[in-house]
XYZ file of C-alpha atoms in Angstrom:
541
model
C 48.617 -13.376 -23.224
C 48.533 -10.889 -26.112
C 45.835 -12.921 -27.872
C 43.696 -12.905 -24.740
C 44.095 -9.136 -24.246
C 43.222 -8.443 -27.869
C 40.182 -10.712 -27.584
C 39.061 -8.842 -24.440
C 39.043 -5.615 -26.452
C 37.062 -7.265 -29.253
C 34.428 -8.563 -26.822
C 34.196 -5.213 -25.003
C 33.789 -3.407 -28.337
C 30.865 -5.630 -29.347
C 29.196 -5.349 -25.915
C 29.434 -1.555 -25.979
C 28.207 -1.521 -29.580
C 24.945 -3.141 -28.496
C 24.880 -1.601 -24.977
C 24.460 -5.099 -23.563
C 25.562 -4.840 -19.910
C 22.919 -2.359 -18.739
C 20.211 -3.912 -20.925
C 20.835 -7.422 -19.640
C 20.902 -6.319 -16.002
C 17.605 -4.465 -16.416
C 15.874 -7.359 -18.221
C 17.126 -10.318 -16.218
C 16.456 -8.704 -12.836
C 12.942 -7.530 -13.720
C 9.668 -9.213 -12.781
C 6.383 -8.256 -14.380
C 3.114 -9.695 -15.698
C 3.265 -10.901 -19.301
C 1.461 -13.172 -21.733
C 2.470 -15.845 -24.203
C 2.222 -13.509 -27.215
C 4.478 -10.931 -25.545
C 2.509 -7.932 -26.813
C 2.893 -5.520 -23.880
C 5.396 -2.636 -24.015
C 7.900 -4.282 -21.655
C 7.779 -7.502 -23.683
C 8.489 -5.643 -26.898
C 11.463 -3.847 -25.347
C 12.820 -7.090 -23.933
C 12.492 -8.776 -27.340
C 14.552 -5.962 -28.884
C 17.245 -6.412 -26.256
C 17.260 -10.179 -26.760
C 17.792 -9.607 -30.488
C 20.782 -7.374 -29.703
C 22.302 -10.154 -27.596
C 21.824 -12.646 -30.441
C 23.466 -10.304 -32.950
C 26.369 -9.685 -30.563
C 26.945 -13.419 -30.132
C 26.913 -13.888 -33.905
C 29.511 -11.098 -34.235
C 31.759 -12.729 -31.604
C 32.012 -16.050 -33.415
C 31.917 -19.766 -32.753
C 32.348 -19.873 -28.947
C 29.659 -17.297 -28.249
C 27.319 -18.749 -30.858
C 27.577 -22.104 -29.105
C 27.236 -20.392 -25.702
C 24.027 -18.749 -26.897
C 22.719 -22.039 -28.234
C 23.285 -23.830 -24.931
C 21.780 -20.875 -23.024
C 18.695 -21.183 -25.220
C 18.242 -24.661 -23.737
C 18.051 -23.238 -20.200
C 14.782 -21.354 -19.591
C 15.625 -21.617 -15.884
C 18.600 -19.356 -16.587
C 17.221 -16.630 -18.891
C 13.853 -14.935 -19.488
C 11.752 -16.686 -22.113
C 12.200 -13.886 -24.677
C 15.959 -14.413 -24.577
C 15.553 -18.184 -24.782
C 13.429 -17.880 -27.922
C 15.757 -15.373 -29.565
C 18.947 -17.281 -28.808
C 17.403 -20.471 -30.180
C 17.444 -18.687 -33.570
C 21.211 -18.183 -33.482
C 22.562 -18.801 -36.940
C 25.733 -20.721 -37.600
C 25.917 -19.408 -41.148
C 29.207 -17.590 -41.776
C 31.352 -16.705 -44.758
C 32.562 -19.948 -46.331
C 36.306 -20.550 -46.581
C 38.019 -21.620 -49.759
C 39.113 -25.244 -49.778
C 42.756 -24.065 -49.846
C 42.162 -22.332 -46.510
C 41.080 -25.668 -44.979
C 44.401 -27.467 -45.527
C 45.160 -27.736 -41.796
C 42.004 -29.821 -41.377
C 42.952 -32.048 -44.328
C 46.299 -33.021 -42.819
C 46.761 -36.795 -42.697
C 43.569 -37.548 -44.635
C 44.087 -41.084 -46.030
C 47.125 -40.202 -48.164
C 49.148 -39.515 -45.026
C 50.732 -36.232 -46.140
C 51.329 -33.486 -43.609
C 51.511 -29.709 -43.859
C 55.221 -29.841 -43.124
C 55.813 -32.209 -46.043
C 53.651 -30.650 -48.762
C 52.377 -27.318 -49.994
C 48.729 -26.298 -50.053
C 48.082 -27.370 -53.643
C 49.522 -30.829 -52.992
C 47.424 -31.346 -49.855
C 44.218 -30.286 -51.614
C 45.057 -32.405 -54.665
C 45.741 -35.480 -52.526
C 42.467 -34.917 -50.697
C 40.377 -34.554 -53.862
C 41.930 -37.682 -55.373
C 39.887 -39.785 -52.928
C 36.616 -38.754 -54.593
C 35.194 -39.404 -58.043
C 33.746 -35.917 -57.983
C 33.956 -33.081 -55.443
C 32.093 -29.773 -55.633
C 34.427 -27.165 -54.176
C 31.609 -24.763 -53.283
C 30.196 -25.756 -49.858
C 26.482 -26.432 -49.607
C 26.536 -25.248 -45.978
C 28.971 -23.195 -43.924
C 28.666 -22.977 -40.155
C 30.909 -21.721 -37.367
C 32.536 -25.119 -36.771
C 32.489 -26.839 -40.156
C 31.626 -26.669 -43.837
C 29.726 -29.315 -45.798
C 30.449 -30.269 -49.415
C 28.758 -32.491 -51.953
C 30.884 -35.256 -53.495
C 30.757 -38.746 -55.013
C 32.482 -41.997 -54.070
C 32.014 -45.028 -56.344
C 29.300 -43.067 -58.095
C 27.417 -42.671 -54.798
C 26.485 -39.206 -53.576
C 28.054 -38.319 -50.219
C 28.229 -35.325 -47.894
C 31.714 -34.322 -46.740
C 31.896 -32.293 -43.519
C 35.231 -30.563 -42.831
C 36.022 -28.821 -39.547
C 37.390 -25.301 -39.862
C 41.051 -24.839 -38.935
C 42.240 -22.883 -35.910
C 39.030 -23.398 -33.928
C 40.616 -24.887 -30.821
C 42.961 -21.943 -30.187
C 40.110 -19.437 -30.532
C 37.804 -21.499 -28.318
C 40.438 -21.871 -25.580
C 41.024 -18.100 -25.446
C 37.272 -17.434 -25.268
C 36.775 -20.074 -22.561
C 39.531 -18.495 -20.463
C 37.820 -15.086 -20.782
C 34.386 -16.503 -19.927
C 35.913 -18.165 -16.872
C 37.385 -14.785 -15.828
C 33.943 -13.195 -16.180
C 32.135 -15.718 -13.934
C 31.863 -13.325 -10.932
C 30.315 -10.655 -13.187
C 27.897 -13.184 -14.661
C 26.770 -14.146 -11.161
C 26.392 -10.528 -10.079
C 24.795 -9.017 -13.190
C 22.827 -12.071 -14.230
C 21.717 -13.019 -10.757
C 22.731 -16.638 -11.416
C 23.577 -18.946 -8.572
C 20.286 -19.264 -6.683
C 18.911 -22.108 -8.770
C 21.827 -22.886 -11.078
C 25.439 -23.838 -10.557
C 27.328 -21.585 -12.966
C 30.433 -23.801 -12.740
C 28.462 -26.884 -13.794
C 26.869 -24.909 -16.616
C 30.250 -23.779 -17.969
C 31.659 -27.297 -17.601
C 28.745 -28.583 -19.662
C 29.434 -25.878 -22.258
C 33.128 -26.768 -22.498
C 32.307 -30.468 -22.812
C 29.866 -29.715 -25.637
C 32.509 -27.720 -27.530
C 35.116 -30.447 -27.094
C 32.742 -32.988 -28.597
C 31.583 -30.852 -31.511
C 35.061 -29.916 -32.772
C 35.971 -33.625 -33.036
C 33.938 -35.019 -35.934
C 34.624 -38.620 -34.875
C 32.149 -38.013 -32.040
C 29.490 -37.122 -34.594
C 30.336 -40.258 -36.582
C 29.710 -42.370 -33.474
C 26.437 -40.537 -32.840
C 25.245 -41.303 -36.378
C 26.017 -45.003 -35.971
C 24.081 -45.080 -32.721
C 21.042 -43.497 -34.381
C 21.381 -45.970 -37.263
C 21.043 -48.790 -34.756
C 18.044 -47.169 -33.030
C 16.126 -46.793 -36.313
C 17.415 -49.866 -38.115
C 13.942 -51.464 -38.064
C 11.957 -48.273 -38.673
C 11.052 -47.899 -42.350
C 10.004 -44.243 -42.371
C 12.997 -42.767 -40.467
C 16.324 -42.528 -42.297
C 19.824 -41.904 -40.950
C 22.882 -41.367 -43.207
C 25.461 -44.155 -43.272
C 29.029 -43.245 -42.275
C 31.995 -44.063 -44.504
C 34.477 -44.977 -41.779
C 37.525 -45.291 -44.001
C 37.279 -41.597 -44.922
C 36.668 -40.195 -41.422
C 39.157 -38.345 -39.203
C 38.840 -35.885 -36.330
C 38.452 -33.095 -38.905
C 36.653 -34.864 -41.769
C 33.350 -36.751 -41.736
C 32.049 -38.519 -44.850
C 28.479 -39.848 -44.878
C 25.644 -40.586 -47.285
C 24.009 -37.552 -48.819
C 20.411 -37.398 -47.622
C 17.879 -36.243 -50.196
C 14.740 -34.442 -49.088
C 13.073 -31.074 -48.630
C 12.743 -28.764 -45.652
C 9.436 -28.330 -43.849
C 9.107 -24.741 -45.074
C 9.486 -25.944 -48.668
C 6.677 -28.501 -48.495
C 4.206 -27.175 -51.061
C 1.354 -29.624 -50.567
C -1.783 -28.346 -48.884
C -3.063 -31.861 -48.219
C -3.456 -31.807 -44.440
C -3.450 -35.602 -44.234
C 0.075 -35.692 -45.709
C 1.294 -32.874 -43.487
C -0.184 -34.546 -40.385
C 1.494 -37.824 -41.372
C 4.908 -36.124 -41.393
C 4.158 -34.461 -38.033
C 3.273 -37.854 -36.542
C 6.458 -39.518 -37.871
C 8.639 -36.714 -36.477
C 6.898 -36.666 -33.098
C 6.728 -40.428 -32.537
C 10.324 -41.000 -33.702
C 11.575 -38.294 -31.378
C 9.635 -39.531 -28.367
C 11.034 -42.979 -29.111
C 14.571 -41.585 -28.981
C 13.915 -39.946 -25.637
C 11.760 -42.308 -23.614
C 12.799 -45.687 -25.016
C 16.508 -45.209 -25.732
C 17.442 -42.162 -23.635
C 19.604 -40.892 -26.524
C 18.233 -38.129 -28.713
C 19.024 -35.489 -31.336
C 19.532 -32.297 -29.294
C 19.029 -29.808 -32.147
C 15.916 -30.985 -34.035
C 14.989 -27.680 -35.689
C 13.340 -27.677 -39.119
C 16.696 -27.374 -40.899
C 17.874 -30.715 -39.487
C 14.790 -32.735 -40.502
C 14.213 -33.544 -44.162
C 10.881 -34.697 -45.611
C 10.998 -37.556 -48.133
C 8.487 -39.628 -50.060
C 9.381 -42.610 -47.860
C 9.337 -40.753 -44.524
C 11.810 -38.363 -42.902
C 15.579 -38.093 -42.505
C 17.569 -36.613 -39.625
C 20.837 -34.794 -40.351
C 23.553 -32.968 -38.328
C 24.277 -35.120 -35.289
C 26.902 -32.930 -33.618
C 24.603 -32.115 -30.697
C 22.988 -35.058 -28.919
C 21.409 -35.538 -25.507
C 21.635 -38.405 -23.068
C 19.392 -39.045 -20.063
C 19.966 -41.788 -17.502
C 17.418 -44.456 -16.625
C 16.276 -42.771 -13.376
C 15.544 -39.427 -15.031
C 13.919 -41.195 -17.973
C 11.659 -43.154 -15.610
C 10.644 -40.028 -13.690
C 9.990 -38.084 -16.888
C 7.873 -40.898 -18.257
C 5.918 -40.973 -14.979
C 5.386 -37.220 -15.319
C 4.097 -37.712 -18.858
C 1.924 -40.593 -17.631
C 0.392 -38.406 -14.910
C -0.329 -35.690 -17.477
C -1.818 -38.188 -19.935
C -4.005 -39.721 -17.181
C -4.835 -36.215 -15.870
C -3.658 -37.358 -12.436
C -2.134 -34.444 -10.536
C -0.718 -36.614 -7.740
C 1.277 -38.866 -10.087
C 2.608 -35.874 -12.020
C 3.382 -34.048 -8.758
C 5.412 -36.923 -7.301
C 7.335 -37.340 -10.570
C 8.095 -33.615 -10.790
C 9.441 -33.548 -7.215
C 11.728 -36.480 -8.017
C 13.013 -34.727 -11.128
C 13.710 -31.544 -9.139
C 15.078 -33.638 -6.228
C 13.108 -31.830 -3.518
C 10.741 -32.783 -0.680
C 7.113 -31.769 -0.243
C 7.897 -29.587 2.754
C 10.146 -27.362 0.602
C 7.284 -25.894 -1.479
C 3.678 -24.812 -1.149
C 2.075 -28.118 -2.146
C -1.436 -26.736 -2.696
C -0.346 -23.878 -4.963
C 2.046 -26.112 -6.875
C -0.681 -28.689 -7.539
C -3.045 -25.965 -8.734
C -0.417 -24.760 -11.235
C 0.363 -28.335 -12.234
C -3.324 -29.002 -12.859
C -3.364 -26.013 -15.211
C -0.335 -27.432 -17.037
C -2.102 -30.797 -17.375
C -5.161 -29.084 -18.869
C -2.990 -27.256 -21.392
C -1.163 -30.448 -22.385
C -4.367 -32.394 -22.918
C -6.729 -29.848 -24.400
C -4.728 -27.008 -25.984
C -4.165 -27.104 -29.736
C -1.877 -25.137 -32.003
C 0.607 -23.885 -29.421
C 3.891 -24.992 -27.875
C 3.423 -26.659 -24.515
C 6.703 -28.248 -23.437
C 8.262 -25.021 -22.117
C 5.651 -25.060 -19.321
C 7.771 -27.359 -17.129
C 10.694 -24.949 -16.907
C 8.350 -22.010 -16.311
C 6.729 -23.901 -13.446
C 10.118 -24.742 -11.938
C 11.246 -21.127 -12.332
C 8.128 -19.870 -10.549
C 8.944 -21.996 -7.477
C 12.717 -21.455 -7.708
C 13.385 -25.134 -8.350
C 16.637 -26.296 -9.901
C 15.982 -28.812 -12.673
C 18.745 -31.095 -13.969
C 20.535 -29.654 -17.003
C 19.645 -32.853 -18.907
C 15.963 -32.117 -18.332
C 16.308 -28.491 -19.481
C 18.203 -29.537 -22.618
C 15.531 -32.082 -23.460
C 12.712 -29.627 -22.853
C 14.263 -27.167 -25.302
C 14.574 -29.976 -27.874
C 10.927 -30.970 -27.395
C 9.927 -27.330 -27.934
C 11.820 -27.385 -31.262
C 10.106 -30.619 -32.303
C 6.729 -29.179 -31.360
C 7.468 -26.093 -33.449
C 8.276 -28.240 -36.505
C 5.146 -30.354 -36.017
C 2.933 -27.297 -35.506
C 4.269 -25.842 -38.748
C 3.052 -29.000 -40.464
C -0.178 -29.406 -38.504
C -1.664 -26.402 -36.642
C -3.814 -28.779 -34.566
C -0.892 -30.952 -33.488
C -0.772 -32.075 -29.835
C 2.252 -34.100 -28.749
C 0.300 -35.846 -25.999
C -1.604 -37.865 -28.622
C 1.607 -39.513 -29.849
C 2.866 -39.785 -26.281
C -0.165 -41.874 -25.240
C 0.777 -44.772 -27.496
C 4.421 -44.623 -26.447
C 3.562 -44.480 -22.739
C 1.353 -47.569 -23.002
C 4.108 -49.461 -24.834
C 6.866 -48.463 -22.404
C 4.731 -49.227 -19.342
C 3.912 -52.709 -20.656
C 7.573 -53.295 -21.438
C 8.710 -51.995 -18.047
C 6.524 -54.428 -16.078
C 6.509 -57.380 -18.473
C 7.627 -60.855 -17.226
C 10.331 -60.846 -19.920
C 11.776 -57.618 -18.517
C 11.746 -59.070 -15.004
C 13.437 -62.259 -16.241
C 16.036 -60.196 -18.111
C 16.702 -58.192 -14.976
C 17.243 -61.291 -12.862
C 19.485 -62.803 -15.529
C 21.606 -59.680 -15.623
C 21.743 -59.496 -11.854
C 21.947 -63.279 -11.382
C 25.643 -63.410 -10.457
C 25.193 -60.755 -7.810
C 22.192 -62.519 -6.248
C 23.987 -65.876 -6.414
C 26.887 -64.373 -4.518
C 24.459 -63.031 -1.933
C 22.824 -66.449 -1.458
C 26.225 -68.166 -1.251
C 27.275 -65.825 1.519
C 23.880 -65.896 3.249
C 24.677 -68.739 5.782
C 27.907 -67.087 6.786
C 26.130 -63.773 6.963
C 23.401 -65.207 9.193
C 26.059 -66.816 11.392
C 27.887 -63.478 11.627
C 24.661 -61.790 12.654
C 23.968 -64.443 15.312
C 27.516 -64.196 16.641
C 27.209 -60.429 16.695
C 23.927 -60.617 18.588
C 25.344 -63.226 20.972
C 28.453 -61.155 21.573
C 26.312 -58.108 22.063
C 24.087 -59.912 24.579
C 27.099 -61.257 26.503
C 28.666 -57.840 26.507
C 25.429 -56.262 27.751
C 25.102 -59.014 30.424
C 28.645 -58.432 31.653
C 28.035 -54.718 31.693
C 24.803 -55.223 33.673
C 26.623 -57.516 36.142
C 29.287 -54.881 36.686
C 26.587 -52.297 37.281
C 24.834 -54.557 39.854
C 28.099 -55.244 41.701
C 28.898 -51.548 41.707
C 25.449 -50.681 43.070
C 25.717 -53.350 45.791
C 29.128 -52.112 46.812
C 27.807 -48.569 47.129
C 24.813 -49.831 49.069
C 26.962 -51.896 51.487
C 29.356 -49.017 51.942
C 26.470 -46.750 52.867
C 25.221 -49.316 55.375
C 28.706 -49.674 56.939
C 29.000 -45.912 57.233
C 25.556 -45.704 58.830
C 26.357 -48.498 61.349
C 29.702 -46.929 62.106
C 27.928 -43.681 63.002
C 25.516 -45.638 65.298
C 28.421 -47.448 67.009
C 30.360 -44.214 67.593
C 27.264 -42.437 68.912
C 26.341 -45.414 71.154
C 29.894 -45.618 72.531
C 29.797 -41.888 73.319
C 26.429 -42.247 75.105
C 27.637 -45.331 77.093
C 30.549 -43.355 78.453
C 28.238 -40.810 80.108
C 27.760 -40.970 83.916
C 23.979 -40.644 83.803
C 22.344 -44.037 84.125
C 19.562 -43.887 81.499
C 21.753 -42.343 78.770
C 24.534 -44.864 79.453
C 22.039 -47.754 79.319
C 20.648 -46.506 75.976
C 24.195 -46.174 74.642
C 25.103 -49.727 75.666
C 21.918 -51.116 74.062
C 22.573 -49.186 70.833
C 26.182 -50.377 70.744
C 25.117 -54.051 71.143
C 22.464 -53.737 68.429
C 25.001 -52.020 66.127
C 27.555 -54.795 66.623
C 24.859 -57.362 65.866
C 23.743 -55.624 62.654
C 27.362 -55.120 61.616
C 27.904 -58.887 61.926
C 24.748 -59.719 59.951
C 25.768 -57.322 57.135
C 29.252 -58.757 57.002
C 27.949 -62.350 56.738
C 25.494 -61.411 53.916
C 28.249 -59.815 51.867
C 30.342 -63.033 51.865
């Protein structure tokens, strides 16, 4: 409880330092006309406020840095200036000495524990597993530090999770959960986003990133995806050295995009094509992709490119992948109707819920930008379109869109005339042919063969059940109709008996009168009534 209270004061101090509450309320609730460059006065002010939020999150540490990073993937949640600023959140923090990391080294191969050994012993046991280990980290982020080492004379990267993260994260998550009502009120969230789902997604992301075995599994999965691709390289994992807090993998050589000194545009365009096509392959073929593909996580090599840092990955199911590919296909074919239908399926809405004409006009503009614009990011247009019509897109879609924007940014840095749709065309043609190929159909029927066989085996019994049901239904309806007819006849006969009874009573009364003509009429009526009564009785038998 004391930790939580103290953390509340720390958060409040940072928020007041940057005057965040009033600034955020003013920016998030405001609507105005802007442009892509953001050069108007209001844009400039909003950009300053977004920078303050980024700095505040960096001051508050790992949980808020990760919160900002996941918020930067949701342009349906924040204004675009905030999305762009938060996407620049830096994980770089003061590196810890190796002796301060002993809690994370507990149980590493040698099996010693903190309770059994002092700090020097734990560190010594850890270092004994390597031929060489450089104690100065080559990278230090909020969750882990990375070191350079050698095993069997092979260069490896050793990633070690920082100690004490889980306690800090749990306190921050409890506070964020307490602040949900304020987030809904001040931020205006809730109309097109479920804040509970968003925070659940955030917590799940943190749980996965603090356990380095998850990253090891991600790396192996990417190794399998690119096993036959010569120009895309993934580091191999050294399983025998991996724990929840330690990840050992091959050291990937290469240079960053910003450090590429060649001015040969053909070479730069080649790298842009490899990055773009490999990423689209991850997304639309495998549905499993690197969720943080900024320029620092892609290395350029003589033999292609290498991806690093696999803590954040994205996964999209087959239905969403199919709809997204159809959207891309509609854009590539410049067919508004195909793209429109795919977009509605992604947003899970019906045509009668939006202004179809206006939406198609805006979608046509998006298609023109995707096909003919050069030298600018285009993939954030989907979220902007959804935001304009207050549509709630799946979080998986928003995460992917943010990742595609990052990839576009890297490719545009390499090639100012880059357009992702050019690489998408080849992929779309390949996936479409694969989707409707006879081999795919045969594979589908093989996979589903047992289920269809069971259906055919049960088909005669099923048909018989249907016939029996229909027969029983018909008999039941016939019996019901018979009962209705009998009931109607009974009512009809009763009415006739009542009517004849009235005639007989009236005739008897008239026959008892002294006047001759009235008595005669009464006798005649009585005789006729008795006759009709007899006829009715005989018919009813």
